[in-house]
Coordinates of C-alpha atoms in Angstrom, one line a residue:
M1 CA 187.7 -68.5 -54.9
T2 CA 189.9 -65.7 -53.4
N3 CA 187.5 -63.0 -54.4
H4 CA 184.5 -64.7 -52.8
P5 CA 185.4 -64.0 -49.1
V6 CA 186.3 -60.4 -50.0
K7 CA 182.9 -59.8 -51.6
K8 CA 181.2 -61.3 -48.6
I9 CA 183.1 -59.1 -46.2
F10 CA 182.3 -56.0 -48.3
L11 CA 178.6 -56.9 -48.2
L12 CA 178.8 -57.5 -44.5
L13 CA 180.4 -54.2 -43.8
T14 CA 177.8 -52.4 -45.9
L15 CA 175.0 -54.1 -43.9
V16 CA 176.7 -53.1 -40.6
F17 CA 177.1 -49.5 -41.6
S18 CA 173.4 -49.5 -42.7
V19 CA 172.2 -51.0 -39.4
V20 CA 174.4 -48.6 -37.4
S21 CA 173.2 -45.6 -39.3
V22 CA 169.5 -46.5 -38.7
H23 CA 169.7 -48.0 -35.2
V24 CA 172.6 -46.1 -33.7
L25 CA 172.5 -42.7 -35.2
G26 CA 168.7 -42.7 -35.2
Q27 CA 168.5 -40.9 -38.6
K28 CA 165.2 -42.1 -40.0
K29 CA 163.0 -40.0 -42.2
G30 CA 160.4 -42.3 -43.5
E31 CA 163.0 -44.4 -45.3
P32 CA 163.0 -47.5 -43.2
I33 CA 159.3 -48.4 -44.0
D34 CA 160.1 -48.0 -47.7
T35 CA 163.2 -50.0 -47.5
L36 CA 161.7 -52.8 -45.4
L37 CA 158.7 -53.0 -47.8
E38 CA 161.0 -53.1 -50.8
R39 CA 163.0 -55.9 -49.2
F40 CA 159.9 -57.8 -48.6
D41 CA 158.6 -57.3 -52.1
H42 CA 162.0 -58.4 -53.5
K43 CA 162.2 -61.5 -51.3
P44 CA 158.9 -62.2 -49.5
G45 CA 159.3 -64.6 -46.6
L46 CA 159.3 -65.1 -42.8
K47 CA 162.5 -63.1 -42.2
T48 CA 161.5 -60.0 -44.2
A49 CA 157.9 -60.1 -42.9
Q50 CA 159.2 -60.2 -39.3
A51 CA 161.6 -57.3 -39.9
F52 CA 158.7 -55.2 -41.3
F53 CA 156.4 -55.9 -38.3
A54 CA 159.3 -55.4 -35.8
Y55 CA 159.7 -51.9 -37.2
M56 CA 155.9 -51.3 -36.9
D57 CA 156.2 -52.5 -33.3
R58 CA 159.1 -50.1 -32.5
E59 CA 157.0 -47.3 -33.8
E60 CA 154.0 -48.5 -31.6
F61 CA 151.8 -48.3 -34.7
M62 CA 149.7 -51.3 -33.8
D63 CA 148.0 -52.4 -30.6
E64 CA 148.2 -56.2 -31.0
P65 CA 151.1 -58.3 -32.2
V66 CA 151.3 -60.0 -35.6
V67 CA 153.2 -63.2 -35.2
F68 CA 154.3 -65.5 -38.0
T69 CA 155.8 -68.9 -37.9
S70 CA 157.5 -71.0 -40.5
A71 CA 154.1 -72.7 -41.1
T72 CA 152.3 -69.4 -42.0
P73 CA 151.3 -69.4 -45.7
L74 CA 153.2 -66.9 -47.8
D75 CA 150.0 -65.3 -49.1
T76 CA 148.9 -64.6 -45.6
M77 CA 152.2 -62.8 -44.9
K78 CA 151.9 -60.8 -48.1
A79 CA 148.3 -59.8 -47.3
L80 CA 149.2 -58.6 -43.8
V81 CA 152.4 -56.8 -44.8
W82 CA 150.7 -54.9 -47.6
Y83 CA 147.6 -54.2 -45.6
W84 CA 149.6 -52.6 -42.7
A85 CA 151.8 -50.8 -45.3
G86 CA 148.5 -49.3 -46.6
E87 CA 147.5 -48.2 -43.1
W88 CA 150.9 -46.7 -42.5
Y89 CA 150.9 -44.7 -45.8
Y90 CA 147.3 -43.6 -45.1
D91 CA 148.3 -42.3 -41.7
E92 CA 151.2 -40.4 -43.4
Q93 CA 148.7 -39.0 -46.0
E94 CA 150.5 -40.7 -48.8
Y95 CA 147.3 -41.8 -50.3
A96 CA 148.6 -43.2 -53.7
L97 CA 151.0 -45.5 -51.9
A98 CA 148.2 -46.5 -49.4
E99 CA 145.9 -47.4 -52.4
K100 CA 148.6 -49.5 -54.1
N101 CA 149.3 -51.6 -51.1
L102 CA 145.7 -52.0 -50.0
L103 CA 144.7 -53.2 -53.5
R104 CA 147.6 -55.8 -53.4
A105 CA 146.4 -57.0 -50.0
L106 CA 142.8 -57.3 -51.1
E107 CA 143.7 -59.6 -54.0
L108 CA 145.1 -62.2 -51.5
M109 CA 142.2 -62.0 -49.0
E110 CA 139.8 -64.4 -50.7
Y111 CA 139.9 -66.9 -47.8
A112 CA 140.5 -64.4 -45.0
D113 CA 137.9 -63.8 -42.3
E114 CA 135.1 -61.3 -43.1
K115 CA 136.3 -58.7 -40.6
S116 CA 139.8 -58.6 -42.1
I117 CA 138.3 -58.2 -45.6
S118 CA 135.9 -55.5 -44.3
D119 CA 138.8 -53.6 -42.7
N120 CA 140.7 -53.6 -46.0
L121 CA 137.6 -52.5 -48.0
A122 CA 137.0 -49.8 -45.4
M123 CA 140.6 -48.5 -45.7
L124 CA 140.3 -48.5 -49.5
G125 CA 137.1 -46.5 -49.3
L126 CA 138.7 -43.9 -47.1
T127 CA 141.8 -43.8 -49.2
Y128 CA 139.8 -43.1 -52.4
M129 CA 137.6 -40.6 -50.6
R130 CA 140.8 -38.7 -49.4
Q131 CA 141.8 -38.5 -53.1
S132 CA 138.3 -37.3 -54.0
K133 CA 137.7 -40.4 -56.2
Y134 CA 134.1 -40.9 -55.1
D135 CA 133.2 -43.6 -57.7
E136 CA 135.9 -45.9 -56.3
A137 CA 135.2 -44.9 -52.7
L138 CA 131.5 -45.8 -53.0
H139 CA 132.3 -49.1 -54.7
Y140 CA 134.5 -50.3 -51.9
M141 CA 132.2 -48.9 -49.2
R142 CA 129.3 -50.8 -50.7
R143 CA 131.2 -54.1 -50.5
C144 CA 132.3 -53.2 -47.0
Y145 CA 128.8 -52.6 -45.9
Q146 CA 127.6 -56.0 -47.3
L147 CA 130.1 -57.7 -45.0
D148 CA 129.6 -55.4 -41.9
S149 CA 125.8 -55.5 -41.9
K150 CA 126.0 -59.2 -41.2
S151 CA 127.8 -58.5 -37.9
G152 CA 124.9 -56.7 -36.3
D153 CA 127.5 -54.6 -34.3
P154 CA 125.9 -51.2 -33.8
D155 CA 129.4 -49.6 -33.3
R156 CA 130.6 -50.8 -36.6
I157 CA 127.4 -49.9 -38.4
S158 CA 127.4 -46.4 -37.0
S159 CA 131.0 -46.0 -38.2
S160 CA 130.1 -47.1 -41.7
L161 CA 127.1 -44.8 -41.9
N162 CA 129.2 -41.9 -40.8
T163 CA 131.8 -42.4 -43.4
I164 CA 129.2 -42.9 -46.2
A165 CA 127.7 -39.6 -45.0
G166 CA 131.1 -37.9 -45.3
T167 CA 131.6 -39.2 -48.8
L168 CA 128.1 -38.0 -49.9
L169 CA 128.8 -34.6 -48.4
A170 CA 132.2 -34.3 -50.1
A171 CA 130.5 -35.4 -53.4
G172 CA 128.1 -32.6 -53.2
N173 CA 125.0 -34.4 -51.8
P174 CA 124.4 -33.1 -48.3
K175 CA 120.7 -33.9 -48.4
E176 CA 121.3 -37.6 -49.0
A177 CA 124.2 -37.5 -46.4
E178 CA 121.7 -36.2 -43.8
G179 CA 119.7 -39.5 -43.8
Y180 CA 122.8 -41.5 -43.3
I181 CA 124.2 -39.4 -40.5
L182 CA 120.9 -39.4 -38.6
K183 CA 120.8 -43.2 -38.8
A184 CA 124.4 -43.3 -37.6
I185 CA 123.5 -41.3 -34.5
T186 CA 120.7 -43.8 -33.8
Y187 CA 123.2 -46.7 -33.9
A188 CA 125.9 -44.9 -32.0
K189 CA 123.6 -44.2 -29.1
Q190 CA 123.2 -48.0 -28.6
V191 CA 126.9 -48.3 -27.5
N192 CA 129.1 -46.5 -25.1
N193 CA 131.8 -45.2 -27.4
P194 CA 132.5 -41.5 -26.8
S195 CA 135.1 -41.2 -29.5
R196 CA 132.7 -42.6 -32.1
M197 CA 129.9 -40.3 -30.9
A198 CA 132.1 -37.3 -31.1
V199 CA 133.1 -38.1 -34.7
I200 CA 129.5 -38.6 -35.7
Y201 CA 128.3 -35.4 -34.1
G202 CA 131.1 -33.6 -35.9
M203 CA 130.0 -35.0 -39.2
A204 CA 126.4 -34.1 -38.5
S205 CA 127.5 -30.5 -37.8
E206 CA 129.1 -30.2 -41.2
I207 CA 126.1 -31.7 -43.0
E208 CA 123.5 -29.5 -41.3
T209 CA 125.6 -26.5 -42.0
Q210 CA 125.8 -27.4 -45.7
L211 CA 122.0 -27.6 -45.7
D212 CA 121.8 -24.1 -44.3
K213 CA 120.8 -25.3 -40.9
S214 CA 123.8 -23.6 -39.2
E215 CA 122.2 -23.3 -35.8
Q216 CA 121.5 -27.0 -35.7
G217 CA 125.0 -27.6 -37.0
L218 CA 126.4 -25.5 -34.2
L219 CA 124.5 -27.6 -31.6
Y220 CA 126.0 -30.7 -33.1
A221 CA 129.5 -29.1 -33.0
D222 CA 129.1 -28.2 -29.4
S223 CA 127.9 -31.7 -28.6
A224 CA 131.0 -33.1 -30.4
C225 CA 133.3 -30.9 -28.4
M226 CA 131.7 -31.8 -25.1
V227 CA 131.8 -35.5 -25.8
E228 CA 135.4 -35.3 -27.0
A229 CA 136.4 -33.5 -23.8
T230 CA 135.6 -36.7 -21.9
T231 CA 138.0 -38.7 -24.0
G232 CA 141.1 -36.5 -23.2
N233 CA 142.3 -36.7 -26.8
Q234 CA 143.8 -33.3 -27.6
Y235 CA 144.1 -33.9 -31.4
K236 CA 140.4 -34.8 -31.8
M237 CA 139.4 -31.9 -29.6
I238 CA 141.3 -29.5 -31.9
V239 CA 139.5 -31.1 -34.9
R240 CA 136.1 -30.5 -33.3
Q241 CA 137.0 -26.9 -32.6
T242 CA 137.9 -26.5 -36.3
Q243 CA 134.5 -27.8 -37.3
K244 CA 132.9 -25.4 -34.9
A245 CA 134.9 -22.5 -36.4
S246 CA 133.7 -23.5 -39.9
I247 CA 130.1 -23.2 -38.7
L248 CA 130.8 -19.8 -37.1
V249 CA 132.1 -18.6 -40.4
G250 CA 128.8 -19.7 -42.0
L251 CA 126.9 -17.8 -39.3
E252 CA 129.1 -14.7 -40.1
R253 CA 130.5 -14.8 -36.6
Y254 CA 134.0 -14.2 -38.0
E255 CA 135.8 -12.9 -35.0
E256 CA 134.9 -16.0 -32.9
A257 CA 135.9 -18.2 -35.8
E258 CA 139.2 -16.4 -36.2
R259 CA 140.1 -16.8 -32.5
I260 CA 139.6 -20.5 -32.7
L261 CA 141.5 -20.9 -36.0
A262 CA 144.4 -18.8 -34.8
E263 CA 144.9 -21.4 -32.0
V264 CA 144.4 -24.6 -34.0
I265 CA 146.5 -23.8 -37.1
P266 CA 149.8 -23.7 -35.2
Y267 CA 148.9 -27.0 -33.7
F268 CA 148.3 -28.7 -37.1
R269 CA 151.6 -27.2 -38.3
Q270 CA 153.5 -28.6 -35.3
I271 CA 152.2 -32.1 -35.7
G272 CA 152.5 -32.1 -39.5
D273 CA 148.8 -32.8 -40.3
Q274 CA 148.7 -31.3 -43.7
L275 CA 145.1 -32.1 -44.6
S276 CA 143.7 -30.6 -41.4
L277 CA 146.0 -27.6 -41.8
A278 CA 144.6 -27.0 -45.4
I279 CA 141.0 -27.2 -44.1
A280 CA 141.7 -24.8 -41.3
L281 CA 143.5 -22.3 -43.6
N282 CA 140.5 -22.5 -46.0
K283 CA 138.2 -21.5 -43.1
R284 CA 140.5 -18.8 -41.9
G285 CA 140.6 -17.3 -45.4
R286 CA 136.8 -17.2 -45.3
A287 CA 136.8 -15.6 -41.9
A288 CA 139.4 -13.0 -42.9
R289 CA 137.4 -12.1 -46.0
G290 CA 134.3 -11.6 -43.8
M291 CA 136.4 -9.2 -41.7
K292 CA 137.4 -7.3 -44.8
Q293 CA 141.1 -8.5 -44.5
T294 CA 141.4 -9.4 -48.1
D295 CA 145.2 -9.6 -48.3
K296 CA 145.3 -12.0 -45.3
A297 CA 142.4 -14.0 -46.8
V298 CA 144.2 -14.5 -50.1
E299 CA 147.4 -15.4 -48.2
Y300 CA 145.7 -18.1 -46.2
L301 CA 143.8 -19.5 -49.2
N302 CA 146.9 -19.6 -51.4
E303 CA 148.7 -21.6 -48.7
A304 CA 145.8 -24.0 -48.5
I305 CA 145.9 -24.5 -52.3
A306 CA 149.6 -25.2 -52.2
I307 CA 149.1 -27.9 -49.5
C308 CA 146.2 -29.5 -51.4
Q309 CA 148.2 -29.7 -54.5
R310 CA 151.1 -31.3 -52.6
I311 CA 149.0 -33.9 -50.9
G312 CA 146.6 -34.5 -53.8
N313 CA 143.3 -33.1 -52.3
P314 CA 141.3 -31.5 -55.1
Y315 CA 138.1 -31.0 -53.1
N316 CA 139.7 -28.5 -50.7
E317 CA 141.7 -27.0 -53.5
A318 CA 138.5 -26.2 -55.4
Y319 CA 137.0 -24.7 -52.2
A320 CA 139.9 -22.3 -51.8
R321 CA 140.1 -21.3 -55.5
R322 CA 136.4 -20.5 -55.5
A323 CA 136.9 -18.3 -52.4
I324 CA 139.9 -16.4 -54.1
Y325 CA 137.8 -15.8 -57.2
E326 CA 135.1 -14.3 -55.1
I327 CA 137.6 -12.0 -53.4
M328 CA 139.5 -10.9 -56.5
Y329 CA 137.0 -10.9 -59.4
K330 CA 136.7 -7.0 -59.2
S331 CA 140.2 -6.0 -58.1
N332 CA 142.1 -8.4 -60.4
P333 CA 139.7 -10.1 -62.8
E334 CA 142.4 -11.7 -64.9
A335 CA 143.9 -13.6 -61.9
A336 CA 140.4 -14.3 -60.6
H337 CA 139.5 -15.9 -63.9
V338 CA 142.4 -18.3 -63.6
H339 CA 141.2 -19.5 -60.3
L340 CA 137.6 -19.8 -61.5
E341 CA 138.7 -22.0 -64.5
R342 CA 140.7 -24.3 -62.3
Y343 CA 137.7 -24.5 -59.9
H344 CA 135.4 -25.6 -62.7
Q345 CA 138.0 -28.2 -63.9
I346 CA 138.2 -29.7 -60.5
K347 CA 134.5 -29.6 -60.0
D348 CA 133.8 -31.4 -63.3
S349 CA 136.3 -34.1 -62.5
L350 CA 134.9 -34.7 -59.0
Y351 CA 131.2 -34.8 -59.6
S352 CA 131.0 -37.0 -62.7
H353 CA 127.9 -38.7 -64.1
A354 CA 129.2 -42.0 -62.9
T355 CA 129.4 -40.7 -59.3
S356 CA 125.8 -39.5 -59.6
E357 CA 124.7 -43.0 -60.6
Q358 CA 126.6 -44.5 -57.7
L359 CA 125.0 -42.1 -55.3
A360 CA 121.5 -42.9 -56.7
R361 CA 122.1 -46.6 -56.1
F362 CA 123.3 -46.0 -52.5
N363 CA 120.2 -43.9 -51.8
A364 CA 117.9 -46.6 -53.1
E365 CA 119.6 -49.1 -50.8
F366 CA 119.3 -46.8 -47.8
G367 CA 115.7 -47.6 -47.3
R368 CA 116.1 -51.3 -48.0
D369 CA 119.1 -52.4 -46.0
E370 CA 120.5 -50.7 -42.9
L371 CA 123.2 -49.3 -45.1
E372 CA 126.9 -49.4 -45.1
K373 CA 129.5 -49.1 -42.6
E374 CA 132.8 -47.6 -42.7
K375 CA 135.8 -47.8 -40.6
E376 CA 136.8 -44.8 -38.5
Q377 CA 139.7 -46.2 -36.7
L378 CA 140.6 -49.8 -37.6
T379 CA 141.8 -52.4 -35.1
R380 CA 145.4 -51.7 -34.5
R381 CA 147.5 -54.8 -34.0
N382 CA 151.0 -54.9 -32.7
H383 CA 153.9 -57.1 -33.0
R384 CA 157.3 -57.8 -31.4
L385 CA 160.1 -59.7 -33.0
I386 CA 163.1 -58.6 -35.0
A387 CA 166.3 -60.1 -35.8
F388 CA 169.1 -58.2 -37.6
G389 CA 171.9 -60.7 -37.5
V390 CA 175.0 -58.6 -37.9
I391 CA 178.4 -60.2 -37.9
G392 CA 181.3 -58.2 -38.9
G393 CA 185.0 -57.7 -39.3
M394 CA 187.2 -55.8 -36.9
V395 CA 186.2 -52.4 -38.3
A396 CA 182.5 -53.1 -37.9
L397 CA 183.0 -54.4 -34.3
I398 CA 185.0 -51.2 -33.4
I399 CA 182.2 -49.0 -34.8
I400 CA 179.4 -50.9 -33.0
T401 CA 181.4 -51.2 -29.7
A402 CA 182.1 -47.4 -29.8
A403 CA 178.4 -46.7 -30.5
I404 CA 177.2 -48.9 -27.7
I405 CA 179.6 -47.3 -25.3
W406 CA 178.4 -43.9 -26.3
F407 CA 174.8 -44.8 -26.0
R408 CA 175.2 -46.5 -22.7
K409 CA 176.9 -43.4 -21.3
R410 CA 174.1 -41.2 -22.6
Q411 CA 171.5 -43.7 -21.2
S412 CA 173.4 -43.6 -17.9
K413 CA 173.0 -39.8 -18.0
T414 CA 169.3 -40.0 -18.7
N415 CA 168.9 -42.4 -15.8
E416 CA 170.9 -40.2 -13.5
L417 CA 168.7 -37.2 -14.6
L418 CA 165.6 -39.2 -13.9
N419 CA 166.8 -40.3 -10.4
N420 CA 167.9 -36.8 -9.5
M421 CA 164.7 -35.1 -10.7
M422 CA 162.4 -37.6 -9.0
T423 CA 164.4 -37.1 -5.8
E424 CA 164.1 -33.3 -6.1
L425 CA 160.4 -33.5 -6.8
N426 CA 159.8 -35.6 -3.7
E427 CA 162.0 -33.5 -1.5
A428 CA 160.1 -30.4 -2.7
R429 CA 156.9 -32.2 -2.0
H430 CA 158.0 -32.9 1.6
S431 CA 159.8 -29.6 2.3
P432 CA 157.8 -27.1 4.4
S433 CA 158.5 -24.2 2.0
G434 CA 157.2 -26.0 -1.1
A435 CA 159.3 -26.3 -4.2
E436 CA 162.8 -25.2 -3.8
E437 CA 164.9 -25.8 -6.8
S438 CA 168.2 -27.5 -6.2
A439 CA 171.3 -26.8 -8.2
P440 CA 171.1 -28.2 -11.7
T441 CA 173.0 -31.4 -12.3
E442 CA 176.0 -30.9 -14.5
E443 CA 175.8 -33.1 -17.7
P444 CA 178.5 -33.3 -20.3
E445 CA 177.1 -31.7 -23.4
E446 CA 178.4 -34.5 -25.7
Y447 CA 175.9 -36.9 -24.1
L448 CA 172.8 -34.7 -23.4
T449 CA 172.2 -31.2 -24.9
Q450 CA 170.3 -28.6 -22.9
E451 CA 167.4 -29.2 -25.2
D452 CA 167.5 -32.9 -24.5
K453 CA 167.5 -32.3 -20.7
Q454 CA 164.6 -29.9 -21.0
F455 CA 162.6 -32.4 -23.0
L456 CA 163.3 -35.2 -20.5
K457 CA 162.4 -33.0 -17.5
K458 CA 159.2 -31.9 -19.2
L459 CA 158.4 -35.6 -19.9
I460 CA 159.1 -36.6 -16.3
L461 CA 157.0 -33.8 -14.9
S462 CA 154.1 -34.6 -17.3
V463 CA 154.1 -38.3 -16.2
T464 CA 154.3 -37.5 -12.4
Q465 CA 151.5 -34.9 -12.7
M466 CA 149.2 -37.3 -14.6
M467 CA 149.8 -40.6 -12.9
D468 CA 148.2 -39.9 -9.5
H469 CA 145.5 -42.7 -9.1
Q470 CA 145.2 -43.2 -12.9
A471 CA 146.9 -45.2 -15.6
V472 CA 149.2 -43.2 -18.0
T473 CA 149.3 -43.8 -21.7
V474 CA 151.7 -42.7 -24.4
T475 CA 148.9 -40.9 -26.2
Q476 CA 148.0 -38.9 -23.1
I477 CA 151.6 -37.8 -22.5
A478 CA 152.1 -37.0 -26.2
D479 CA 149.0 -34.8 -26.2
K480 CA 150.2 -33.0 -23.0
M481 CA 153.6 -32.4 -24.7
C482 CA 151.9 -31.2 -28.0
M483 CA 153.3 -33.9 -30.3
S484 CA 152.2 -37.1 -31.9
P485 CA 152.7 -40.4 -30.2
K486 CA 155.1 -41.5 -32.9
T487 CA 157.2 -38.4 -32.5
L488 CA 157.3 -38.8 -28.7
N489 CA 158.3 -42.5 -29.0
R490 CA 161.0 -41.7 -31.6
R491 CA 162.6 -39.0 -29.5
V492 CA 162.4 -40.9 -26.2
K493 CA 163.9 -44.0 -27.9
Y494 CA 166.7 -41.9 -29.3
L495 CA 167.6 -40.4 -25.9
T496 CA 167.1 -43.4 -23.6
G497 CA 167.2 -46.5 -25.8
E498 CA 163.7 -47.4 -24.6
G499 CA 160.3 -46.8 -26.1
A500 CA 158.1 -44.1 -24.6
K501 CA 155.8 -46.7 -23.0
R502 CA 158.7 -48.4 -21.3
Y503 CA 160.3 -45.1 -20.1
I504 CA 156.9 -43.9 -18.7
M505 CA 156.8 -47.2 -16.7
R506 CA 160.4 -46.5 -15.5
I507 CA 159.3 -43.1 -14.2
Q508 CA 156.4 -44.7 -12.4
L509 CA 158.6 -47.3 -10.8
E510 CA 161.2 -44.7 -9.7
Q511 CA 158.4 -42.7 -8.0
A512 CA 157.2 -45.9 -6.4
R513 CA 160.7 -46.8 -5.2
I514 CA 161.1 -43.4 -3.5
M515 CA 157.7 -43.4 -1.9
L516 CA 158.3 -46.9 -0.5
L517 CA 161.3 -45.6 1.4
Q518 CA 160.2 -42.1 2.2
D519 CA 156.6 -42.7 3.2
L520 CA 156.8 -45.8 5.4
D521 CA 153.3 -45.3 6.7
I522 CA 151.6 -45.4 3.3
P523 CA 150.2 -48.9 2.4
I524 CA 151.9 -50.5 -0.5
V525 CA 148.5 -50.7 -2.3
E526 CA 148.2 -46.9 -2.1
V527 CA 151.8 -46.4 -3.4
G528 CA 150.9 -48.4 -6.5
N529 CA 147.7 -46.4 -7.0
C530 CA 149.6 -43.1 -6.6
C531 CA 152.1 -44.2 -9.2
G532 CA 149.5 -45.0 -11.8
F533 CA 149.2 -48.8 -11.5
E534 CA 145.6 -50.0 -12.0
D535 CA 145.7 -52.7 -9.3
H536 CA 147.9 -54.2 -6.6
S537 CA 148.8 -57.3 -8.5
S538 CA 149.9 -55.4 -11.6
F539 CA 152.0 -53.1 -9.4
T540 CA 153.6 -56.0 -7.5
R541 CA 154.3 -58.0 -10.7
T542 CA 155.8 -55.0 -12.6
F543 CA 157.9 -53.9 -9.6
T544 CA 159.3 -57.4 -8.9
Q545 CA 160.2 -58.0 -12.6
N546 CA 162.1 -54.7 -12.9
V547 CA 163.6 -54.3 -9.4
G548 CA 164.2 -57.9 -8.6
M549 CA 162.2 -58.0 -5.4
S550 CA 158.6 -57.3 -4.3
P551 CA 157.6 -53.8 -3.1
S552 CA 157.3 -55.1 0.5
D553 CA 160.7 -56.8 0.4
Y554 CA 162.2 -53.7 -1.1
R555 CA 160.8 -51.4 1.6
M556 CA 162.0 -53.8 4.4
S557 CA 165.5 -54.4 3.1
R558 CA 166.2 -50.8 2.1
G559 CA 164.3 -49.2 4.9
Q560 CA 166.4 -51.0 7.5
A561 CA 169.7 -50.5 5.7

C-alpha cells in the first residue's frame, strides 16, 4: 500500500518532464509523431487518437478537422490514424513507414466511403512508385482508378492519368506513358485548376523528352513554368525549373541548364527535399559532363547516389551510376565496371517480367475505360483538440510555473517587438523623408537572441508587404522566407507561443489598429482591405473577437482619448 502512491508520483513526474521537454523546450525532431503513434498502437482509443490528431493540427498538416466522439467506432479511429500517419511519413520521404501504415488503414476501410478508399489506394500507389516497386504501384493504381472513374470528376481523372503516366515513364515505358498524359491534358483543360495543369505539363515535358521529342518537351516545360507562376507556389516553380533544366541537358544546352541547377540545388538543400535534391544533382552531373567538367560531374553524381541509397530510391541511383560509368570507363575502367554492375542489378530488379505484364494489362485497358486516376495532392483535413492532463507534485509545479513565466516574458518581448516595428513602419510611411530607422529596441538576450529578432522582423515585413488588398496564407509567407510551412509554423510557435497562421493574423490586426487611429479619413472597409481581410464582415468579426470592440468603436474611443 505504501509503495503505490510513490510509484504513481514517480510516473506522474516522468510524464510532467516529458510534456515540459516537448511543449516547453520545443525540442522535437520527428519523435512526437513516432511516440504518439506508438501510444495509439499500444492502447488505441479516443484519448490517444485525439492526441495524435491534435499534434497534426499543431503542425498544420491538414486543412480540415478530424473529430472523434465516444461513439466513433474503434476501427474508424484506427483507419484514420494510420492513414494520416502514412501521409505524414510519405511527406517526410519515409516510404517504408508510409507503406506500413497505409496498408494497415486499408484493411479497415471495407465499409468506408469510396473517396476515402480511393485516397488510400492512391497514396499506396505513390508510395510504391517512390520505392520503384512498380508491380505493387500499378496494382493499387488500378484499384484506385476503378473507384475514381465512377466519380466522373475530370480533375480527379486527370490526376490519376498523370500519375499512371509517371509510373509508366519510371518503369521504362515512355511511349505508353505518352497516351496517358495526353488524355490527362484533355481532362485537365475541363477544369480551372492551375496547380494540376502545371503538374501535368511538367510530366508531359519529361515524357516527350524521353521519346526524343525534346523541343516539344521544352514547350511543355515552359508552359508548366508559366502556369505555376500564376499559383505563387515557389516550391513548385523550382520543381518546374528543374524539369526544364533536364530538357536543356538533353538538348545539349549545358550552360543554361547549369545556371538553373546552380540556383535550385541550394533551395532543395535548405528545405530538406532529398528526392528533388538527388534528381537535380543527377541533372547537374550530366550538365557538368557535357561541359567537360568531369571531376565536378562525378562529385555531383556520387552525392546523388548517396542520397538515393539513404532514402531508398533505386531508379535515380541507377541513372547516376550509368552516368558515372560513361564518364569513367576509359580513365578508370575498374571503378567504372563497379558502377555498371550495380546499374544492371538495379535495372533488372526494377523492370521485371511481372511489371511488363502489369503494363500490358494497363495499356489494354487504356482504350476500353477512361483509365486510372491517381492522387496528386490528397484532401488535407485538419483537427483541433488535445488534452494532456498533467497533475504534479511540488517539483513539477515549480518547473512548469518557471517555464510559463519564462515563455510569457519572451512572448511579451515578441509582442513588444511587433508593436514597435509596426509603429516604426507606419511612422516611416507617413514621414516626408521616407524610411528613417529608429534606434533598435533593447531586448534582453535571454529572451530573444539577435537571430530570433531578425527572423521576427523579416516575418513582420513579409506579411505587411504582402497583405495589401489580398489575403495572406502561411504557405505564401513560408515561400517568401524560403522555408517550408511546417518549419515556419514550428519556429513561430517556439518564439511566440502561437501558430504561424494566428501570428500572421495578429500582425494584420496590429496594422489595422494603427491605421484606424492614424488615418481617420480612411473608411473602415478600406482599412480591412489594406490589412488583408477578404471582406468587411470578416474584418469586423475578427477585430471584435481579438480586440474586444468593433473597429468603429475602437476608432471612436481611442481617437477621442
